[in-house]
Amino acid sequence: MDELTRLHREFLKDSVRLGFDFSTTGQNRGLPPPPAQKPYPAAARTVALPGPEAFGGLVDAPLIALLKSRRSVRRFSDEAFSLAELAFLLWATQGVTSRPGPAVTLRTVPSAGARHAFETYLYCRRVEGVEEGIWRYLPLEHRLLFEFSEPGLALRIATACLGQRFVTQGAATFCWSVLPARMEWRYGPAAHRVLPLDAGHVCQNLYLAAEAIGAGACAIGAYDQRALDKLLRLDGEEEFMLYLAPVGKKQA
Ligand SMILES: Cc1cc2nc3c(=O)[nH]c(=O)nc-3n(C[C@H](O)[C@H](O)[C@H](O)COP(=O)(O)O)c2cc1C
């Protein structure tokens, strides 16, 4: 077996815990945890999202049927999402359902140590009342934060996803970044094994929630790291792109 394969297999195991002194983590040294959400300027433009009380009318499907019919969808109709539909997808993937302490959130998805180390950027293409561009979900406030817009976004994102054009042909593209320090604060170098496990839960919830509203999603793991980080204005070290998924109504 080549050395790289051996190393990567080793990474998948939880052996890292055996060789790491957990008394050195930020948490065990008494340092405050990194914020549960990236800060943003007080004057930033935000949009309030409908909450769970608005979701009842959107979904009328039993879980077994959703699980049976879930597929990766790469062809989308031109139909826009309503704000409530987008809010539902965001809530299903990162929504805060409980705040047991000032720095701790429990959400619709599980997370190792409840660290929730992701931010959700959205390329909004066709969402009623939402300007085309890059937005960020604020789980603590359940609002959308406008990040930026510039010409040619759809093509640039698709190109950064190695030419997969369908990535920007849905109503929106979910782009999940990771801030490893949030997880490292608790787990040190054991953080990096659980982060991709966490990401899987988030994307699976998107698949199921999308299916529940007659939409579809497709997980995207193939992309140009540097190009996508640059495009989304991430520093590439403290925060970088991890996973994406276009989502949109299915074609009839
Ligand atoms: C981690 C991961 C990465 C993936 N990356 C891509 C991708 O870059 N492009 C793509 O078209 N599909 C991608 N997929 C979707 C898979 O191809 C798809 O899940 C698989 O073919 C099984 O089909 P199903 O999801 O419809 O059951 C990815 C799926 C996962 C879980």
Short mmCIF file of C-alpha atoms and ligand atoms in Angstrom, two decimals:
data_model
loop_
_atom_site.label_atom_id
_atom_site.label_comp_id
_atom_site.label_asym_id
_atom_site.label_seq_id
_atom_site.Cartn_x
_atom_site.Cartn_y
_atom_site.Cartn_z
CA MET A 1 0.00 0.00 0.00
CA ASP A 2 1.35 3.47 -0.81
CA GLU A 3 2.15 5.80 2.09
CA LEU A 4 -0.58 8.34 1.26
CA THR A 5 -3.29 5.68 1.27
CA ARG A 6 -1.99 4.29 4.56
CA LEU A 7 -1.94 7.76 6.12
CA HIS A 8 -5.46 8.55 4.95
CA ARG A 9 -6.79 5.23 6.23
CA GLU A 10 -5.18 5.98 9.57
CA PHE A 11 -6.86 9.39 9.57
CA LEU A 12 -10.26 7.71 9.27
CA LYS A 13 -9.63 5.82 12.51
CA ASP A 14 -10.01 7.44 15.88
CA SER A 15 -6.38 6.61 16.77
CA VAL A 16 -5.51 10.31 16.91
CA ARG A 17 -7.04 10.49 20.39
CA LEU A 18 -4.46 8.04 21.75
CA GLY A 19 -1.48 10.25 20.92
CA PHE A 20 -2.91 13.64 21.88
CA ASP A 21 -2.77 15.29 25.28
CA PHE A 22 -6.29 16.66 25.73
CA SER A 23 -5.21 18.86 28.64
CA THR A 24 -3.76 21.21 25.98
CA THR A 25 -7.05 22.03 24.22
CA GLY A 26 -8.47 25.53 24.49
CA GLN A 27 -11.42 24.19 26.42
CA ASN A 28 -9.27 22.39 28.99
CA ARG A 29 -7.03 25.43 29.35
CA GLY A 30 -10.11 27.46 30.21
CA LEU A 31 -10.09 29.61 27.05
CA PRO A 32 -13.46 30.94 25.85
CA PRO A 33 -14.98 29.02 22.93
CA PRO A 34 -14.87 30.62 19.47
CA PRO A 35 -18.21 32.28 18.66
CA ALA A 36 -20.97 29.93 17.48
CA GLN A 37 -21.51 32.19 14.48
CA LYS A 38 -19.18 34.46 12.52
CA PRO A 39 -19.63 38.08 13.60
CA TYR A 40 -21.04 40.65 11.16
CA PRO A 41 -21.31 44.45 11.14
CA ALA A 42 -24.26 45.94 13.05
CA ALA A 43 -25.26 47.92 9.95
CA ALA A 44 -25.27 44.86 7.67
CA ARG A 45 -28.28 44.18 5.47
CA THR A 46 -30.28 41.23 6.78
CA VAL A 47 -33.60 39.61 5.95
CA ALA A 48 -35.84 37.99 8.60
CA LEU A 49 -36.83 34.41 7.75
CA PRO A 50 -40.16 32.71 8.49
CA GLY A 51 -39.78 30.35 11.46
CA PRO A 52 -40.87 26.73 12.05
CA GLU A 53 -44.47 27.84 12.65
CA ALA A 54 -44.60 28.69 8.92
CA PHE A 55 -43.35 25.30 7.76
CA GLY A 56 -46.41 23.17 8.50
CA GLY A 57 -48.12 23.93 5.20
CA LEU A 58 -44.99 23.20 3.18
CA VAL A 59 -44.48 19.59 4.11
CA ASP A 60 -46.94 16.78 3.83
CA ALA A 61 -44.86 13.65 3.36
CA PRO A 62 -44.12 10.71 5.62
CA LEU A 63 -40.48 10.03 6.42
CA ILE A 64 -40.50 6.55 4.89
CA ALA A 65 -41.64 7.94 1.53
CA LEU A 66 -38.97 10.66 1.66
CA LEU A 67 -36.24 8.16 2.42
CA LYS A 68 -37.40 5.89 -0.40
CA SER A 69 -37.58 8.60 -3.03
CA ARG A 70 -34.46 10.62 -2.14
CA ARG A 71 -32.04 10.82 -5.05
CA SER A 72 -29.32 13.22 -6.10
CA VAL A 73 -30.97 15.71 -8.43
CA ARG A 74 -28.97 17.49 -11.12
CA ARG A 75 -31.77 18.90 -13.30
CA PHE A 76 -33.94 21.60 -11.86
CA SER A 77 -37.05 23.46 -13.00
CA ASP A 78 -37.08 27.26 -13.30
CA GLU A 79 -39.46 27.59 -10.36
CA ALA A 80 -38.32 29.97 -7.62
CA PHE A 81 -38.30 29.08 -3.94
CA SER A 82 -40.56 31.11 -1.67
CA LEU A 83 -38.79 32.68 1.29
CA ALA A 84 -40.54 30.15 3.57
CA GLU A 85 -39.21 27.25 1.49
CA LEU A 86 -35.66 28.55 1.69
CA ALA A 87 -36.11 29.24 5.41
CA PHE A 88 -37.26 25.65 5.88
CA LEU A 89 -34.18 24.25 4.14
CA LEU A 90 -31.88 26.47 6.19
CA TRP A 91 -33.61 25.57 9.42
CA ALA A 92 -33.54 21.85 8.55
CA THR A 93 -29.79 21.98 7.96
CA GLN A 94 -28.53 24.37 10.67
CA GLY A 95 -31.56 25.68 12.57
CA VAL A 96 -31.07 26.31 16.29
CA THR A 97 -33.64 24.40 18.34
CA SER A 98 -32.23 24.99 21.82
CA ARG A 99 -29.61 27.16 23.53
CA PRO A 100 -28.63 25.43 26.76
CA GLY A 101 -25.88 28.03 27.45
CA PRO A 102 -24.68 31.36 26.04
CA ALA A 103 -22.05 29.71 23.84
CA VAL A 104 -23.82 26.42 23.12
CA THR A 105 -26.39 25.73 20.44
CA LEU A 106 -28.31 22.57 19.74
CA ARG A 107 -29.59 22.35 16.20
CA THR A 108 -31.65 20.23 13.84
CA VAL A 109 -28.45 18.29 13.07
CA PRO A 110 -26.11 16.61 15.54
CA SER A 111 -22.51 17.80 15.91
CA ALA A 112 -19.55 16.31 17.82
CA GLY A 113 -19.40 18.14 21.14
CA ALA A 114 -22.21 20.41 19.88
CA ARG A 115 -19.48 22.56 18.29
CA HIS A 116 -21.31 23.22 14.98
CA ALA A 117 -18.23 24.42 13.11
CA PHE A 118 -19.90 25.32 9.79
CA GLU A 119 -21.20 28.49 8.20
CA THR A 120 -23.78 28.29 5.42
CA TYR A 121 -23.27 30.56 2.42
CA LEU A 122 -25.94 30.60 -0.20
CA TYR A 123 -25.76 31.49 -3.80
CA CYS A 124 -29.36 32.67 -4.17
CA ARG A 125 -30.43 32.55 -7.77
CA ARG A 126 -34.20 32.32 -7.73
CA VAL A 127 -35.69 33.02 -4.31
CA GLU A 128 -38.75 35.27 -4.04
CA GLY A 129 -37.84 38.62 -2.51
CA VAL A 130 -34.12 37.83 -2.28
CA GLU A 131 -31.65 39.55 -4.59
CA GLU A 132 -29.36 37.29 -6.59
CA GLY A 133 -25.98 37.02 -4.89
CA ILE A 134 -24.10 35.49 -2.00
CA TRP A 135 -25.90 35.45 1.33
CA ARG A 136 -25.06 33.85 4.67
CA TYR A 137 -27.44 32.15 7.06
CA LEU A 138 -27.39 33.51 10.61
CA PRO A 139 -28.62 30.52 12.66
CA LEU A 140 -28.67 32.46 15.93
CA GLU A 141 -31.07 35.06 14.55
CA HIS A 142 -32.63 32.86 11.85
CA ARG A 143 -32.00 35.60 9.30
CA LEU A 144 -30.20 35.95 5.99
CA LEU A 145 -27.19 38.25 5.79
CA PHE A 146 -26.32 39.82 2.45
CA GLU A 147 -22.65 39.20 1.69
CA PHE A 148 -22.07 40.45 -1.87
CA SER A 149 -23.09 40.21 -5.47
CA GLU A 150 -21.05 40.54 -8.63
CA PRO A 151 -21.53 39.77 -12.31
CA GLY A 152 -20.99 36.23 -13.51
CA LEU A 153 -21.34 34.53 -10.11
CA ALA A 154 -23.17 31.47 -11.44
CA LEU A 155 -20.55 30.70 -14.04
CA ARG A 156 -17.64 31.35 -11.67
CA ILE A 157 -19.07 29.04 -9.01
CA ALA A 158 -19.76 26.31 -11.57
CA THR A 159 -16.24 26.70 -12.97
CA ALA A 160 -14.77 26.43 -9.45
CA CYS A 161 -16.80 23.21 -9.13
CA LEU A 162 -14.74 21.79 -11.97
CA GLY A 163 -17.24 22.78 -14.65
CA GLN A 164 -20.29 21.11 -13.09
CA ARG A 165 -22.80 23.57 -14.57
CA PHE A 166 -25.81 22.21 -12.70
CA VAL A 167 -24.28 23.41 -9.41
CA THR A 168 -25.73 26.87 -10.08
CA GLN A 169 -28.84 25.87 -12.00
CA GLY A 170 -31.10 25.30 -8.98
CA ALA A 171 -32.96 27.98 -7.06
CA ALA A 172 -30.05 28.23 -4.60
CA THR A 173 -26.68 26.62 -3.92
CA PHE A 174 -25.77 25.78 -0.34
CA CYS A 175 -22.04 26.27 0.29
CA TRP A 176 -20.82 25.04 3.65
CA SER A 177 -17.54 26.40 4.99
CA VAL A 178 -15.76 25.08 8.05
CA LEU A 179 -14.11 27.08 10.84
CA PRO A 180 -11.91 24.32 12.31
CA ALA A 181 -11.01 26.34 15.43
CA ARG A 182 -14.56 25.90 16.74
CA MET A 183 -14.04 22.15 16.87
CA GLU A 184 -10.30 22.24 17.73
CA TRP A 185 -11.11 24.26 20.86
CA ARG A 186 -12.59 21.04 22.27
CA TYR A 187 -10.87 18.22 20.39
CA GLY A 188 -7.49 19.54 19.17
CA PRO A 189 -6.26 17.46 16.22
CA ALA A 190 -9.06 14.93 16.81
CA ALA A 191 -11.38 17.66 15.44
CA HIS A 192 -10.51 16.95 11.83
CA ARG A 193 -11.89 13.44 11.85
CA VAL A 194 -15.30 14.44 13.16
CA LEU A 195 -15.76 17.57 11.00
CA PRO A 196 -16.56 15.67 7.79
CA LEU A 197 -18.84 13.37 9.79
CA ASP A 198 -20.75 16.44 10.92
CA ALA A 199 -20.97 17.74 7.35
CA GLY A 200 -22.66 14.53 6.22
CA HIS A 201 -25.54 15.10 8.63
CA VAL A 202 -26.08 18.61 7.37
CA CYS A 203 -26.24 17.60 3.73
CA GLN A 204 -28.46 14.60 4.41
CA ASN A 205 -30.96 16.87 6.15
CA LEU A 206 -30.90 19.09 3.07
CA TYR A 207 -31.65 16.08 0.86
CA LEU A 208 -34.61 15.03 3.01
CA ALA A 209 -36.00 18.52 3.56
CA ALA A 210 -35.70 19.27 -0.16
CA GLU A 211 -37.51 16.03 -0.99
CA ALA A 212 -40.27 17.02 1.42
CA ILE A 213 -41.06 20.19 -0.57
CA GLY A 214 -40.86 18.67 -4.05
CA ALA A 215 -37.29 19.81 -4.55
CA GLY A 216 -34.01 17.97 -4.94
CA ALA A 217 -30.37 18.46 -4.05
CA CYS A 218 -27.01 17.03 -5.05
CA ALA A 219 -24.01 16.78 -2.74
CA ILE A 220 -20.89 18.29 -4.29
CA GLY A 221 -17.48 17.24 -3.04
CA ALA A 222 -15.51 17.93 -6.22
CA TYR A 223 -14.29 21.51 -6.46
CA ASP A 224 -11.17 23.65 -6.74
CA GLN A 225 -10.41 24.61 -3.13
CA ARG A 226 -8.44 27.77 -3.83
CA ALA A 227 -10.81 29.06 -6.48
CA LEU A 228 -13.91 28.55 -4.35
CA ASP A 229 -12.37 30.01 -1.19
CA LYS A 230 -11.26 33.08 -3.14
CA LEU A 231 -14.63 33.46 -4.80
CA LEU A 232 -16.46 33.31 -1.46
CA ARG A 233 -13.87 35.63 0.14
CA LEU A 234 -12.72 33.08 2.72
CA ASP A 235 -9.14 33.20 4.02
CA GLY A 236 -8.55 29.51 3.21
CA GLU A 237 -6.95 28.74 6.61
CA GLU A 238 -9.25 29.76 9.46
CA GLU A 239 -12.24 29.25 7.21
CA PHE A 240 -12.52 27.29 4.00
CA MET A 241 -15.12 25.61 1.83
CA LEU A 242 -15.94 22.00 2.69
CA TYR A 243 -19.09 20.89 0.90
CA LEU A 244 -21.77 22.25 -1.43
CA ALA A 245 -25.19 21.32 -2.71
CA PRO A 246 -27.41 22.94 -5.33
CA VAL A 247 -31.10 22.67 -4.54
CA GLY A 248 -34.15 23.44 -6.61
CA LYS A 249 -37.60 22.29 -7.59
CA LYS A 250 -37.53 19.10 -9.65
CA GLN A 251 -38.41 19.14 -13.32
CA ALA A 252 -41.92 17.80 -13.98
C1 LIG B 1 -19.41 13.26 -0.29
C2 LIG B 1 -20.13 13.27 -1.61
C3 LIG B 1 -19.61 13.99 -2.67
C4 LIG B 1 -20.29 14.04 -3.89
N1 LIG B 1 -19.80 14.85 -4.89
C5 LIG B 1 -20.47 14.92 -6.07
C6 LIG B 1 -20.02 15.78 -7.11
O1 LIG B 1 -19.04 16.52 -6.96
N2 LIG B 1 -20.74 15.82 -8.27
C7 LIG B 1 -21.86 15.05 -8.46
O2 LIG B 1 -22.47 15.13 -9.53
N3 LIG B 1 -22.34 14.24 -7.47
C8 LIG B 1 -21.67 14.16 -6.28
N4 LIG B 1 -22.17 13.38 -5.27
C9 LIG B 1 -23.45 12.63 -5.45
C10 LIG B 1 -23.20 11.14 -5.69
O3 LIG B 1 -22.72 10.95 -6.99
C11 LIG B 1 -24.52 10.39 -5.45
O4 LIG B 1 -24.89 10.48 -4.09
C12 LIG B 1 -24.39 8.93 -5.87
O5 LIG B 1 -24.24 8.79 -7.26
C13 LIG B 1 -25.59 8.11 -5.42
O6 LIG B 1 -26.78 8.62 -5.97
P1 LIG B 1 -28.02 9.05 -5.05
O7 LIG B 1 -27.55 10.19 -4.15
O8 LIG B 1 -29.05 9.53 -6.02
O9 LIG B 1 -28.44 7.89 -4.26
C14 LIG B 1 -21.51 13.32 -4.05
C15 LIG B 1 -22.03 12.60 -2.97
C16 LIG B 1 -21.37 12.60 -1.76
C17 LIG B 1 -22.00 11.86 -0.60
#
